[in-house]
């Protein structure tokens, strides 16, 4: 994931300063500050109702924020209506004009701008070949497949050469295979055109695999803005850790601080763990130790590693995925908790390493877990 | 069956000749149709179409914004607003027309209100003559047929994908362009349905011109009625009726071909 090179980008193209928007008593977004850089593939992700769609609509100009200001290319957008912004949008349902064929749909933005006819024809032709739709000019939207509709919507938005392209859950209506194809397609388009893409999605795989940077939103606020790998490996709070990927949370109490290394006691088994620190915690405070399933190993008698934290339990259930298996390990102490462990099948085998009912010892290194405040 | 039999009888009558007071012989002549295209009757046809056309236009101009209004009203308001639109159907057409007379006659409620305002302002008041002219007929027809325009338009707007408006705006279109390039073409089937639902009954309306119209504001249905009753000329009345039916079918056929061309044909190449 996120194996793409991060470009050196630092010029802000979109700036949000303290943007808030309420619908009646509901605060959709609260005091959002955000800088989006020129030429980056930015993604805004969050559960439904987190305010990401409202944020997108504020950017497009369909919603006027109650407070705060929005700058695009350092120009305040306060009194700029949607049709005057150098931002175009790919709508979730595509919103293609049903009475126009592909050609007229794509040319719409140029027509209303009064671009000369031969220029229109030229640009539409090159745009259609860019999104691989050449030959379908005279089809109506109802005669196109989901993937083709998606491409028309992209072409229609991109033909105006916007500085920023907004994508509202663009892949949610496609089936899994097509979605994968379109992901690659979007990355290719974004790299070729160098336009800033802002992708709204609730699908973390989509965001992780496509974006240069991701903003995670929850309840109207931005929780963290980071690159996909930073977000996954170094989530800044429990919500982000839980929302991106899967993770085990073990309730703990902080017992000792030794420089960067913290010692915590689990509430279930009273085992002690050493963890990389979290500066917002004080000794005696309750906290959560977060550890991702693939970072936990089963202790092997042959490999001895004193740095590893250990926890013993019983395998209750195994879910087989093909490339990996997820073990559900029950840890019993004062209370019972289930820890998920992901084992990659790097070798061919007819059986998983452990079976249901086996007693196992789980271990992980200091660096692979994080501490979160409750 | 109940529709077809009378039409067959009427169409046979229309090719027949009158013999004596009650006898009609099916003689397969075109005399009645030739007479139907006499300038006197032709002018009544044109006038009827003019009145129906004007009624349709006014219904559209009033109904279009109302339909948008109802479709974009809060959910809890919609049933109430729709109820107000269809409420007049609960009252008999004759009674509604008499109610209009009560409102607009020389000593009716409308003139009373004007008089009251005039007295308040100290202006001398002369009652307005509002009834028994073409304007009264059109007013009556608009009043009666407005729901037939609003309901299909409302249904159209209900199914209208609002994000198309945002998409058009996002692509740089202003309000006027959004209306002409997106809303009207997409709404065209609803608009045509509404117009036909108003135009056809308005064209054949009998009661409204009879009660609200003056001597010169007769429509074709009044003439037909007179041929059957007062003039006792059934063959000619039938010929006029058939001509009216052909006109109506013509309007429906136009709509059919237009829709077919739009949704199934259109393989034309545009640059």
Coordinates of C-alpha atoms in Angstrom, one line a residue:
Chain A
X1 CA 0.0 0.0 0.0
X2 CA 1.0 3.6 -0.6
X3 CA 4.2 2.4 -2.3
X4 CA 4.1 5.5 -4.6
X5 CA 6.8 8.1 -4.2
X6 CA 5.7 11.2 -2.4
X7 CA 6.4 14.2 -4.5
X8 CA 8.0 17.2 -2.9
X9 CA 5.0 19.4 -2.7
X10 CA 4.5 22.3 -0.4
X11 CA 2.5 25.0 -2.2
X12 CA -1.0 25.1 -0.8
X13 CA -3.7 25.2 -3.4
X14 CA -6.7 24.8 -1.1
X15 CA -6.7 26.3 2.4
X16 CA -9.5 25.9 4.9
X17 CA -9.3 28.1 7.9
X18 CA -11.8 27.4 10.8
X19 CA -14.6 26.2 8.5
X20 CA -17.8 25.3 10.3
X21 CA -21.2 24.4 8.9
X22 CA -24.3 23.6 10.8
X23 CA -27.6 22.1 9.7
X24 CA -30.0 23.4 12.3
X25 CA -28.7 22.0 15.5
X26 CA -26.5 19.5 13.9
X27 CA -22.8 20.5 13.6
X28 CA -21.8 18.9 10.3
X29 CA -18.2 20.2 10.4
X30 CA -16.5 22.1 13.2
X31 CA -13.6 24.5 12.9
X32 CA -11.8 22.6 10.1
X33 CA -8.2 23.8 9.3
X34 CA -6.7 22.0 6.3
X35 CA -4.1 22.7 3.7
X36 CA -4.1 20.7 0.5
X37 CA -1.1 21.0 -1.7
X38 CA -0.8 21.6 -5.4
X39 CA -0.6 18.4 -7.5
X40 CA -1.3 15.9 -4.7
X41 CA -3.8 13.1 -4.5
X42 CA -5.6 13.9 -1.3
X43 CA -8.2 11.8 0.3
X44 CA -10.8 12.6 3.0
X45 CA -12.0 9.5 4.7
X46 CA -14.4 8.8 7.6
X47 CA -17.5 6.9 8.6
X48 CA -20.8 8.0 7.2
X49 CA -22.1 11.2 8.9
X50 CA -18.5 12.4 9.7
X51 CA -18.9 15.5 7.7
X52 CA -16.7 14.6 4.7
X53 CA -19.5 15.2 2.2
X54 CA -20.3 18.5 3.7
X55 CA -16.7 19.5 3.5
X56 CA -16.6 18.5 -0.2
X57 CA -19.8 20.5 -0.9
X58 CA -18.2 23.5 0.8
X59 CA -15.2 23.2 -1.5
X60 CA -17.4 22.9 -4.5
X61 CA -19.5 25.9 -3.4
X62 CA -22.8 24.1 -3.0
X63 CA -22.7 24.9 0.7
X64 CA -21.8 28.2 2.3
X65 CA -19.8 27.7 5.5
X66 CA -21.3 29.4 8.6
X67 CA -17.9 30.6 9.7
X68 CA -14.3 30.4 8.6
X69 CA -12.8 31.0 5.2
X70 CA -11.8 29.0 2.2
X71 CA -9.0 30.0 -0.1
X72 CA -8.3 28.4 -3.5
X73 CA -5.0 29.7 -5.0
X74 CA -5.0 32.3 -2.2
X75 CA -8.3 33.7 -3.4
X76 CA -11.1 33.9 -0.8
X77 CA -14.0 31.9 -2.1
X78 CA -16.6 33.5 0.1
X79 CA -18.7 35.1 -2.6
X80 CA -17.7 32.9 -5.5
X81 CA -20.5 30.6 -6.8
X82 CA -19.9 27.1 -7.9
X83 CA -19.9 28.0 -11.6
X84 CA -17.1 30.5 -11.1
X85 CA -14.7 28.2 -9.2
X86 CA -11.8 26.4 -10.9
X87 CA -12.9 23.2 -9.2
X88 CA -14.8 20.5 -10.9
X89 CA -16.5 17.5 -9.3
X90 CA -17.2 13.9 -10.1
X91 CA -20.5 13.1 -8.4
X92 CA -21.3 10.0 -6.5
X93 CA -24.1 9.0 -8.8
X94 CA -22.1 10.5 -11.7
X95 CA -25.0 13.0 -12.4
X96 CA -24.6 12.6 -16.2
X97 CA -27.2 14.5 -18.2
X98 CA -29.5 11.7 -19.3
X99 CA -30.7 13.5 -22.5
X100 CA -27.2 14.1 -23.8
X101 CA -24.9 11.7 -25.5
X102 CA -21.4 11.1 -24.3
X103 CA -20.0 13.8 -26.6
X104 CA -22.5 16.5 -25.4
X105 CA -22.0 15.5 -21.8
X106 CA -18.3 15.9 -22.0
X107 CA -18.5 19.1 -24.0
X108 CA -21.1 20.7 -21.7
X109 CA -18.6 22.6 -19.6
X110 CA -16.8 24.0 -22.7
X111 CA -20.2 24.9 -24.3
X112 CA -21.3 27.0 -21.4
X113 CA -18.0 28.7 -21.4
X114 CA -18.4 29.6 -25.0
X115 CA -15.3 27.8 -26.3
X116 CA -15.1 27.8 -30.1
X117 CA -16.6 24.7 -31.8
X118 CA -13.4 23.4 -33.4
X119 CA -11.6 23.8 -30.1
X120 CA -14.4 22.0 -28.3
X121 CA -14.2 19.1 -30.8
X122 CA -10.5 18.9 -30.4
X123 CA -10.5 18.9 -26.6
X124 CA -13.4 16.5 -26.4
X125 CA -11.6 14.1 -28.7
X126 CA -8.4 14.1 -26.8
X127 CA -10.2 13.9 -23.4
X128 CA -12.2 10.9 -24.6
X129 CA -9.1 9.1 -25.8
X130 CA -7.4 9.9 -22.4
X131 CA -10.2 8.2 -20.6
X132 CA -10.4 5.4 -23.2
X133 CA -13.9 6.2 -24.4
X134 CA -13.2 6.9 -28.1
X135 CA -15.9 5.5 -30.3
X136 CA -18.7 5.9 -27.8
X137 CA -19.4 9.5 -28.6
X138 CA -23.0 9.0 -29.6
X139 CA -24.1 6.7 -26.8
X140 CA -26.6 7.9 -24.3
X141 CA -25.7 7.4 -20.6
X142 CA -28.4 4.7 -20.3
X143 CA -26.5 2.7 -22.9
X144 CA -23.3 2.6 -20.9
X145 CA -21.9 0.3 -18.3
X146 CA -20.9 1.5 -14.8
X147 CA -17.3 1.8 -15.6
X148 CA -18.0 3.7 -18.8
X149 CA -20.3 6.1 -16.9
X150 CA -17.5 6.7 -14.5
X151 CA -15.2 7.6 -17.3
X152 CA -17.7 10.0 -18.8
X153 CA -18.1 11.7 -15.5
X154 CA -14.3 12.0 -15.1
X155 CA -13.9 13.3 -18.7
X156 CA -16.7 15.8 -18.2
X157 CA -15.1 17.2 -15.0
X158 CA -11.5 17.1 -16.3
X159 CA -12.2 18.8 -19.7
X160 CA -12.4 22.2 -18.0
X161 CA -8.8 21.8 -16.8
X162 CA -9.7 22.5 -13.2
X163 CA -7.0 23.2 -10.6
X164 CA -8.7 20.8 -8.3
X165 CA -10.9 17.8 -9.0
X166 CA -13.3 16.6 -6.4
X167 CA -14.3 13.0 -6.4
X168 CA -17.3 12.0 -4.2
X169 CA -17.2 8.3 -3.6
X170 CA -16.4 7.7 -7.3
X171 CA -15.9 4.0 -7.1
X172 CA -18.7 3.0 -4.7
X173 CA -21.1 2.0 -7.5
X174 CA -18.6 -0.3 -9.3
X175 CA -18.0 -4.0 -8.7
X176 CA -14.8 -5.1 -7.1
X177 CA -12.8 -5.9 -10.2
X178 CA -13.8 -2.7 -12.0
X179 CA -13.1 -0.7 -8.9
X180 CA -9.5 -2.0 -8.9
X181 CA -9.1 -1.1 -12.5
X182 CA -10.5 2.4 -11.9
X183 CA -8.2 2.9 -9.0
X184 CA -5.2 2.4 -11.2
X185 CA -6.9 4.6 -13.9
X186 CA -7.4 7.5 -11.4
X187 CA -3.8 7.3 -10.2
X188 CA -2.6 7.3 -13.8
X189 CA -4.8 10.3 -14.7
X190 CA -3.8 12.2 -11.7
X191 CA -0.1 11.7 -12.4
X192 CA -0.4 12.5 -16.1
X193 CA -2.5 15.7 -15.6
X194 CA -0.8 16.9 -12.4
X195 CA -4.2 18.2 -11.2
X196 CA -4.9 18.1 -7.4
X197 CA -7.4 15.3 -6.7
X198 CA -9.5 15.4 -3.6
X199 CA -11.1 12.0 -3.1
X200 CA -14.0 11.5 -0.6
X201 CA -14.5 7.9 0.4
X202 CA -15.5 5.7 3.3
X203 CA -13.4 2.9 1.9
X204 CA -10.0 2.9 3.6
X205 CA -8.5 0.5 1.0
X206 CA -9.3 3.1 -1.7
X207 CA -7.7 5.9 0.3
X208 CA -4.7 3.9 1.3
X209 CA -3.9 2.6 -2.2
X210 CA -4.5 5.9 -4.0
X211 CA -3.8 8.9 -1.9
X212 CA -0.6 10.8 -1.2
X213 CA -2.1 12.1 2.0
X214 CA -5.2 11.2 3.9
X215 CA -7.3 13.2 6.3
X216 CA -9.4 11.0 8.7
X217 CA -12.6 12.7 9.8
X218 CA -14.9 11.9 12.6
X219 CA -17.9 13.8 14.0
X220 CA -17.1 16.9 12.0
X221 CA -13.5 17.2 12.9
X222 CA -10.2 16.1 11.4
X223 CA -8.5 13.5 13.5
X224 CA -5.3 13.1 11.6
X225 CA -3.7 14.2 8.3
X226 CA -0.9 11.9 7.2
X227 CA 0.5 9.7 4.5
X228 CA -1.1 6.3 4.1
X229 CA 1.8 4.4 5.9
X230 CA 2.0 7.0 8.7
X231 CA -1.7 6.7 9.2
X232 CA -1.7 2.9 9.4
X233 CA 1.5 2.5 11.4
X234 CA 1.4 5.6 13.5
X235 CA -2.2 6.5 14.1
X236 CA -2.5 9.6 16.4
X237 CA -5.5 8.4 18.3
X238 CA -7.7 5.5 19.1
X239 CA -10.3 6.4 16.5
X240 CA -7.8 6.6 13.6
X241 CA -6.2 3.3 14.7
X242 CA -9.6 1.6 14.9
X243 CA -10.9 3.1 11.6
X244 CA -7.9 2.3 9.5
X245 CA -7.2 -1.4 9.2
X246 CA -8.1 -3.7 12.1
X247 CA -6.5 -3.6 15.5
X248 CA -6.6 -5.1 18.9
X249 CA -7.1 -2.8 21.9
X250 CA -5.9 -4.0 25.3
X251 CA -7.0 -2.0 28.3
X252 CA -3.9 -1.0 30.3
X253 CA -2.7 1.2 33.1
X254 CA 0.6 3.1 32.7
X255 CA 3.0 2.0 35.5
X256 CA 6.4 3.3 34.6
X257 CA 8.1 5.7 32.2
X258 CA 11.7 5.1 31.2
X259 CA 12.7 7.7 28.7
X260 CA 10.9 6.8 25.4
X261 CA 9.8 3.4 26.7
X262 CA 6.7 3.0 28.8
X263 CA 5.6 0.1 30.9
X264 CA 1.9 -0.8 31.2
X265 CA 0.0 -3.4 33.1
X266 CA -3.0 -5.0 31.3
X267 CA -6.3 -5.0 33.0
X268 CA -7.2 -8.6 31.9
X269 CA -4.2 -10.6 32.9
X270 CA -2.0 -8.2 34.8
X271 CA 0.8 -8.9 32.4
X272 CA 3.4 -6.1 31.9
X273 CA 4.2 -4.8 28.5
X274 CA 6.8 -2.4 27.3
X275 CA 5.6 0.0 24.6
X276 CA 6.8 3.1 22.7
X277 CA 5.7 6.1 24.6
X278 CA 2.8 8.5 24.2
X279 CA 3.7 11.8 25.8
X280 CA 0.1 12.8 26.7
X281 CA 0.0 10.0 29.3
X282 CA 0.8 10.2 33.0
X283 CA 1.7 7.4 35.4
X284 CA -1.4 5.7 36.8
X285 CA -3.6 6.7 33.9
X286 CA -5.8 4.3 32.1
X287 CA -4.9 3.8 28.4
X288 CA -5.3 1.5 25.5
X289 CA -2.5 -0.6 24.0
X290 CA -3.2 -0.9 20.3
X291 CA -1.6 -3.7 18.3
X292 CA -2.4 -4.8 14.7
X293 CA -3.1 -8.5 14.1
X294 CA -0.3 -9.0 11.6
X295 CA 2.3 -7.6 14.1
X296 CA 1.6 -10.4 16.6
X297 CA 3.5 -13.7 16.3
X298 CA 3.1 -17.0 18.0
X299 CA 6.0 -17.7 20.2
X300 CA 8.3 -20.3 18.7
X301 CA 10.6 -22.3 21.0
X302 CA 13.4 -22.0 18.4
X303 CA 13.4 -18.2 18.3
X304 CA 14.2 -16.4 21.6
X305 CA 13.7 -12.7 21.8
X306 CA 13.8 -11.0 25.1
X307 CA 12.3 -7.7 23.8
X308 CA 9.0 -9.3 23.0
X309 CA 5.9 -8.8 25.0
X310 CA 4.1 -12.0 25.8
X311 CA 0.5 -12.9 26.4
X312 CA -0.9 -16.5 26.6
X313 CA -4.3 -17.6 25.4
X314 CA -6.3 -20.3 23.7
X315 CA -7.2 -20.4 20.0
X316 CA -11.0 -20.2 19.8
X317 CA -11.6 -19.8 16.1
X318 CA -9.7 -19.5 12.9
X319 CA -10.8 -17.6 9.8
X320 CA -9.1 -18.8 6.6
X321 CA -8.5 -16.1 3.9
X322 CA -6.2 -17.9 1.6
X323 CA -3.2 -15.6 1.7
X324 CA -3.5 -15.5 5.5
X325 CA -5.5 -16.8 8.5
X326 CA -7.0 -14.8 11.3
X327 CA -6.8 -16.5 14.7
X328 CA -9.2 -15.4 17.4
X329 CA -7.3 -16.1 20.6
X330 CA -9.1 -15.9 23.9
X331 CA -7.0 -14.5 26.7
X332 CA -8.4 -15.2 30.2
X333 CA -7.4 -13.4 33.4
X334 CA -9.7 -11.4 35.6
X335 CA -11.8 -10.8 32.5
X336 CA -11.8 -12.5 29.1
X337 CA -10.7 -10.8 25.9
X338 CA -10.3 -11.9 22.3
X339 CA -7.1 -11.0 20.5
X340 CA -7.0 -11.3 16.7
X341 CA -3.8 -12.6 15.2
X342 CA -3.0 -12.5 11.5
X343 CA -0.7 -15.2 10.2
X344 CA 0.6 -14.9 6.7
X345 CA 0.9 -18.1 4.7
X346 CA 4.4 -17.6 3.3
X347 CA 4.8 -21.3 2.9
X348 CA 2.5 -23.8 1.3
X349 CA 0.7 -26.0 3.8
X350 CA -2.5 -28.0 4.2
X351 CA -2.9 -27.0 7.8
X352 CA -2.6 -23.8 9.8
X353 CA 0.2 -23.7 12.3
X354 CA -2.1 -23.9 15.3
X355 CA -5.5 -25.5 15.6
X356 CA -8.6 -24.5 17.5
X357 CA -8.2 -25.4 21.2
X358 CA -4.4 -25.0 21.2
X359 CA -2.7 -23.0 23.9
X360 CA -0.5 -20.4 22.4
X361 CA 1.8 -17.6 23.5
X362 CA 1.5 -14.4 21.6
X363 CA 4.4 -12.1 21.3
X364 CA 5.3 -8.8 19.7
X365 CA 8.1 -6.3 19.8
X366 CA 8.2 -2.9 21.6
X367 CA 8.0 -0.9 18.4
X368 CA 5.0 -2.6 16.9
X369 CA 2.3 -1.3 19.3
X370 CA 1.0 2.1 20.2
X371 CA -0.5 3.6 23.3
X372 CA -3.7 5.7 23.2
X373 CA -5.6 7.7 25.8
X374 CA -9.0 6.3 26.6
Chain B
X1 CA -66.3 -1.3 -25.9
X2 CA -68.2 1.6 -24.3
X3 CA -65.8 3.9 -26.0
X4 CA -65.6 2.3 -29.3
X5 CA -69.3 1.7 -30.1
X6 CA -70.4 5.3 -29.8
X7 CA -67.4 6.4 -31.9
X8 CA -68.3 3.8 -34.6
X9 CA -71.9 5.0 -34.6
X10 CA -70.9 8.7 -34.8
X11 CA -68.5 8.0 -37.6
X12 CA -71.2 6.2 -39.6
X13 CA -73.5 9.1 -38.9
X14 CA -70.9 11.5 -40.1
X15 CA -71.0 10.0 -43.6
X16 CA -74.8 9.9 -43.7
X17 CA -77.5 12.3 -44.8
X18 CA -80.5 13.6 -42.9
X19 CA -83.8 12.6 -44.2
X20 CA -86.8 14.2 -42.6
X21 CA -87.0 14.9 -38.9
X22 CA -85.7 11.7 -37.5
X23 CA -84.5 9.5 -40.3
X24 CA -80.8 9.2 -41.1
X25 CA -79.6 7.3 -44.2
X26 CA -76.1 5.9 -44.3
X27 CA -75.4 7.2 -47.8
X28 CA -71.6 7.5 -47.5
X29 CA -71.3 11.1 -48.6
X30 CA -68.6 13.6 -47.6
X31 CA -71.1 16.5 -47.6
X32 CA -70.9 16.8 -43.8
X33 CA -67.1 17.0 -43.8
X34 CA -67.1 19.5 -46.6
X35 CA -69.5 21.6 -44.6
X36 CA -67.4 21.2 -41.5
X37 CA -64.6 23.0 -43.3
X38 CA -66.8 25.9 -44.1
X39 CA -65.1 29.1 -42.9
X40 CA -67.8 29.6 -40.3
X41 CA -67.1 26.3 -38.6
X42 CA -63.4 26.4 -39.3
X43 CA -63.1 29.7 -37.5
X44 CA -64.8 28.1 -34.5
X45 CA -62.3 25.3 -34.6
X46 CA -59.4 27.8 -34.8
X47 CA -60.9 29.9 -32.0
X48 CA -61.3 26.7 -29.9
X49 CA -57.7 25.8 -30.5
X50 CA -56.6 29.3 -29.7
X51 CA -58.5 29.3 -26.4
X52 CA -57.3 25.8 -25.5
X53 CA -53.7 26.8 -26.5
X54 CA -53.8 29.9 -24.4
X55 CA -55.3 28.0 -21.5
X56 CA -52.5 25.4 -21.8
X57 CA -49.9 28.1 -21.9
X58 CA -51.3 29.9 -18.8
X59 CA -51.6 26.6 -17.0
X60 CA -48.0 25.8 -17.8
X61 CA -46.7 29.2 -16.6
X62 CA -48.6 28.9 -13.3
X63 CA -48.1 25.2 -12.9
X64 CA -44.4 25.0 -13.6
X65 CA -43.2 27.1 -10.6
X66 CA -46.0 25.6 -8.4
X67 CA -44.8 22.1 -9.3
X68 CA -41.2 23.0 -8.5
X69 CA -42.4 24.5 -5.3
X70 CA -44.3 21.4 -4.2
X71 CA -41.5 19.0 -5.3
X72 CA -38.9 21.0 -3.3
X73 CA -41.1 21.6 -0.2
X74 CA -40.3 19.9 3.1
X75 CA -41.5 16.3 3.2
X76 CA -44.2 16.9 5.7
X77 CA -45.7 19.7 3.6
X78 CA -46.0 17.7 0.4
X79 CA -49.2 15.8 1.1
X80 CA -51.0 19.0 2.2
X81 CA -49.9 20.9 -0.9
X82 CA -50.9 18.1 -3.2
X83 CA -54.2 17.9 -1.3
X84 CA -54.8 21.5 -2.0
X85 CA -54.1 20.9 -5.7
X86 CA -56.6 18.0 -6.1
X87 CA -59.2 19.4 -3.6
X88 CA -61.3 21.0 -6.4
X89 CA -61.9 17.5 -7.9
X90 CA -64.1 16.8 -4.9
X91 CA -66.6 19.3 -6.1
X92 CA -68.7 18.9 -9.2
X93 CA -67.6 20.8 -12.2
X94 CA -70.9 22.5 -12.6
X95 CA -70.9 23.7 -9.0
X96 CA -67.3 25.0 -9.4
X97 CA -68.3 26.9 -12.5
X98 CA -71.3 28.4 -10.8
X99 CA -69.0 29.3 -7.9
X100 CA -66.8 31.2 -10.4
X101 CA -69.9 33.0 -11.6
X102 CA -70.7 34.0 -8.0
X103 CA -67.2 35.4 -7.6
X104 CA -66.9 37.3 -10.9
X105 CA -70.3 38.4 -11.8
X106 CA -71.1 42.1 -11.8
X107 CA -72.4 42.0 -8.3
X108 CA -70.1 39.2 -7.2
X109 CA -67.5 38.8 -4.5
X110 CA -64.6 40.1 -6.6
X111 CA -66.4 43.3 -7.4
X112 CA -67.6 43.6 -3.8
X113 CA -64.0 43.5 -2.7
X114 CA -62.9 46.0 -5.2
X115 CA -65.8 48.3 -4.2
X116 CA -64.8 48.0 -0.6
X117 CA -61.2 49.0 -1.4
X118 CA -62.3 51.8 -3.6
X119 CA -64.6 53.2 -0.9
X120 CA -61.7 53.0 1.5
X121 CA -59.6 55.0 -0.8
X122 CA -62.4 57.3 -1.8
X123 CA -62.3 56.5 -5.5
X124 CA -65.6 56.3 -7.4
X125 CA -66.4 52.7 -8.2
X126 CA -67.9 51.2 -11.3
X127 CA -68.4 47.4 -11.2
X128 CA -66.2 45.6 -13.7
X129 CA -67.8 43.3 -16.3
X130 CA -65.8 40.2 -15.8
X131 CA -68.0 37.4 -17.1
X132 CA -69.5 36.4 -20.5
X133 CA -66.4 37.0 -22.6
X134 CA -63.4 35.0 -23.9
X135 CA -61.3 36.1 -20.9
X136 CA -63.9 34.6 -18.5
X137 CA -63.8 31.3 -20.5
X138 CA -60.0 31.1 -20.3
X139 CA -60.1 31.9 -16.6
X140 CA -62.6 29.2 -16.1
X141 CA -60.6 26.7 -18.2
X142 CA -57.4 27.5 -16.4
X143 CA -59.1 27.1 -13.0
X144 CA -60.5 23.7 -13.9
X145 CA -57.5 22.3 -15.8
X146 CA -54.6 23.6 -13.6
X147 CA -54.3 20.3 -11.6
X148 CA -53.9 18.3 -14.8
X149 CA -50.8 20.4 -15.5
X150 CA -49.4 20.5 -12.0
X151 CA -49.6 16.8 -11.2
X152 CA -47.5 15.4 -14.2
X153 CA -45.0 18.2 -13.7
X154 CA -44.8 17.5 -10.0
X155 CA -44.3 13.8 -10.7
X156 CA -41.5 14.8 -13.2
X157 CA -39.8 17.0 -10.6
X158 CA -40.1 14.4 -7.9
X159 CA -38.1 12.0 -10.1
X160 CA -35.6 14.7 -11.1
X161 CA -32.1 14.1 -9.9
X162 CA -31.2 17.3 -8.1
X163 CA -27.5 16.6 -8.4
X164 CA -27.8 17.3 -12.2
X165 CA -28.5 20.9 -11.3
X166 CA -25.3 20.9 -9.1
X167 CA -23.4 19.2 -11.9
X168 CA -24.4 21.8 -14.4
X169 CA -23.6 24.6 -12.0
X170 CA -20.2 23.0 -11.2
X171 CA -19.4 22.9 -14.9
X172 CA -20.0 26.6 -15.1
X173 CA -23.6 27.0 -16.2
X174 CA -25.7 29.9 -14.9
X175 CA -29.3 29.6 -13.8
X176 CA -30.8 30.4 -17.2
X177 CA -28.5 27.9 -19.0
X178 CA -29.3 25.2 -16.4
X179 CA -33.0 25.8 -17.0
X180 CA -32.8 25.7 -20.8
X181 CA -30.1 23.0 -21.3
X182 CA -30.8 20.7 -18.4
X183 CA -34.2 21.1 -16.7
X184 CA -36.5 21.8 -19.7
X185 CA -35.1 18.9 -21.9
X186 CA -35.3 16.4 -19.1
X187 CA -38.7 17.6 -18.0
X188 CA -40.0 17.6 -21.6
X189 CA -42.0 14.4 -21.3
X190 CA -43.8 15.6 -18.2
X191 CA -44.3 19.0 -19.8
X192 CA -45.8 17.5 -22.9
X193 CA -48.0 15.1 -20.8
X194 CA -49.3 18.1 -18.8
X195 CA -49.9 20.2 -21.9
X196 CA -51.8 17.4 -23.6
X197 CA -53.8 16.6 -20.4
X198 CA -54.9 20.3 -20.4
X199 CA -55.2 21.0 -24.1
X200 CA -57.4 18.0 -25.1
X201 CA -60.1 18.5 -22.5
X202 CA -59.9 22.3 -22.9
X203 CA -60.4 22.0 -26.6
X204 CA -63.5 19.9 -26.2
X205 CA -64.9 21.8 -23.2
X206 CA -68.5 22.5 -23.3
X207 CA -69.7 23.6 -19.9
X208 CA -67.3 26.4 -19.3
X209 CA -67.8 28.4 -22.5
X210 CA -71.6 27.7 -22.2
X211 CA -71.8 29.2 -18.7
X212 CA -69.0 31.7 -18.6
X213 CA -68.7 32.7 -22.3
X214 CA -70.6 35.4 -24.2
X215 CA -72.4 35.0 -27.5
X216 CA -69.1 35.2 -29.4
X217 CA -67.0 32.9 -27.2
X218 CA -68.6 29.7 -28.3
X219 CA -66.2 26.8 -28.6
X220 CA -66.5 23.8 -30.9
X221 CA -68.3 21.6 -28.4
X222 CA -71.1 24.2 -28.0
X223 CA -71.6 24.2 -31.8
X224 CA -71.6 20.4 -31.8
X225 CA -74.2 20.3 -29.0
X226 CA -76.4 22.7 -31.0
X227 CA -76.2 20.5 -34.1
X228 CA -77.3 17.5 -32.2
X229 CA -80.1 19.2 -30.1
X230 CA -81.2 22.6 -31.4
X231 CA -80.5 22.0 -35.1
X232 CA -81.4 18.3 -35.0
X233 CA -78.7 17.7 -37.6
X234 CA -77.0 14.6 -36.3
X235 CA -74.9 13.8 -39.4
X236 CA -73.3 17.2 -39.4
X237 CA -72.8 17.2 -35.6
X238 CA -71.1 13.8 -36.0
X239 CA -68.8 15.1 -38.7
X240 CA -67.8 18.0 -36.4
X241 CA -67.3 15.5 -33.6
X242 CA -65.1 13.3 -35.7
X243 CA -63.0 16.2 -36.9
X244 CA -62.5 17.1 -33.2
X245 CA -61.5 13.5 -32.5
X246 CA -59.0 13.6 -35.4
X247 CA -57.5 16.8 -34.0
X248 CA -57.1 15.2 -30.6
X249 CA -55.5 12.1 -32.0
X250 CA -53.2 14.3 -34.0
X251 CA -52.0 15.9 -30.8
X252 CA -51.5 12.5 -29.2
X253 CA -49.7 11.2 -32.3
X254 CA -47.3 14.2 -32.3
X255 CA -46.4 13.4 -28.7
X256 CA -45.9 9.7 -29.5
X257 CA -43.6 10.4 -32.4
X258 CA -41.6 13.0 -30.5
X259 CA -41.0 10.6 -27.6
X260 CA -40.1 7.8 -29.9
X261 CA -37.6 9.8 -31.8
X262 CA -36.1 11.0 -28.6
X263 CA -35.7 7.7 -26.7
X264 CA -35.3 5.1 -29.4
X265 CA -34.2 6.9 -32.6
X266 CA -31.7 9.7 -32.7
X267 CA -28.6 8.1 -34.3
X268 CA -27.7 11.4 -35.8
X269 CA -24.1 12.5 -35.7
X270 CA -23.5 15.9 -34.3
X271 CA -20.1 17.6 -34.5

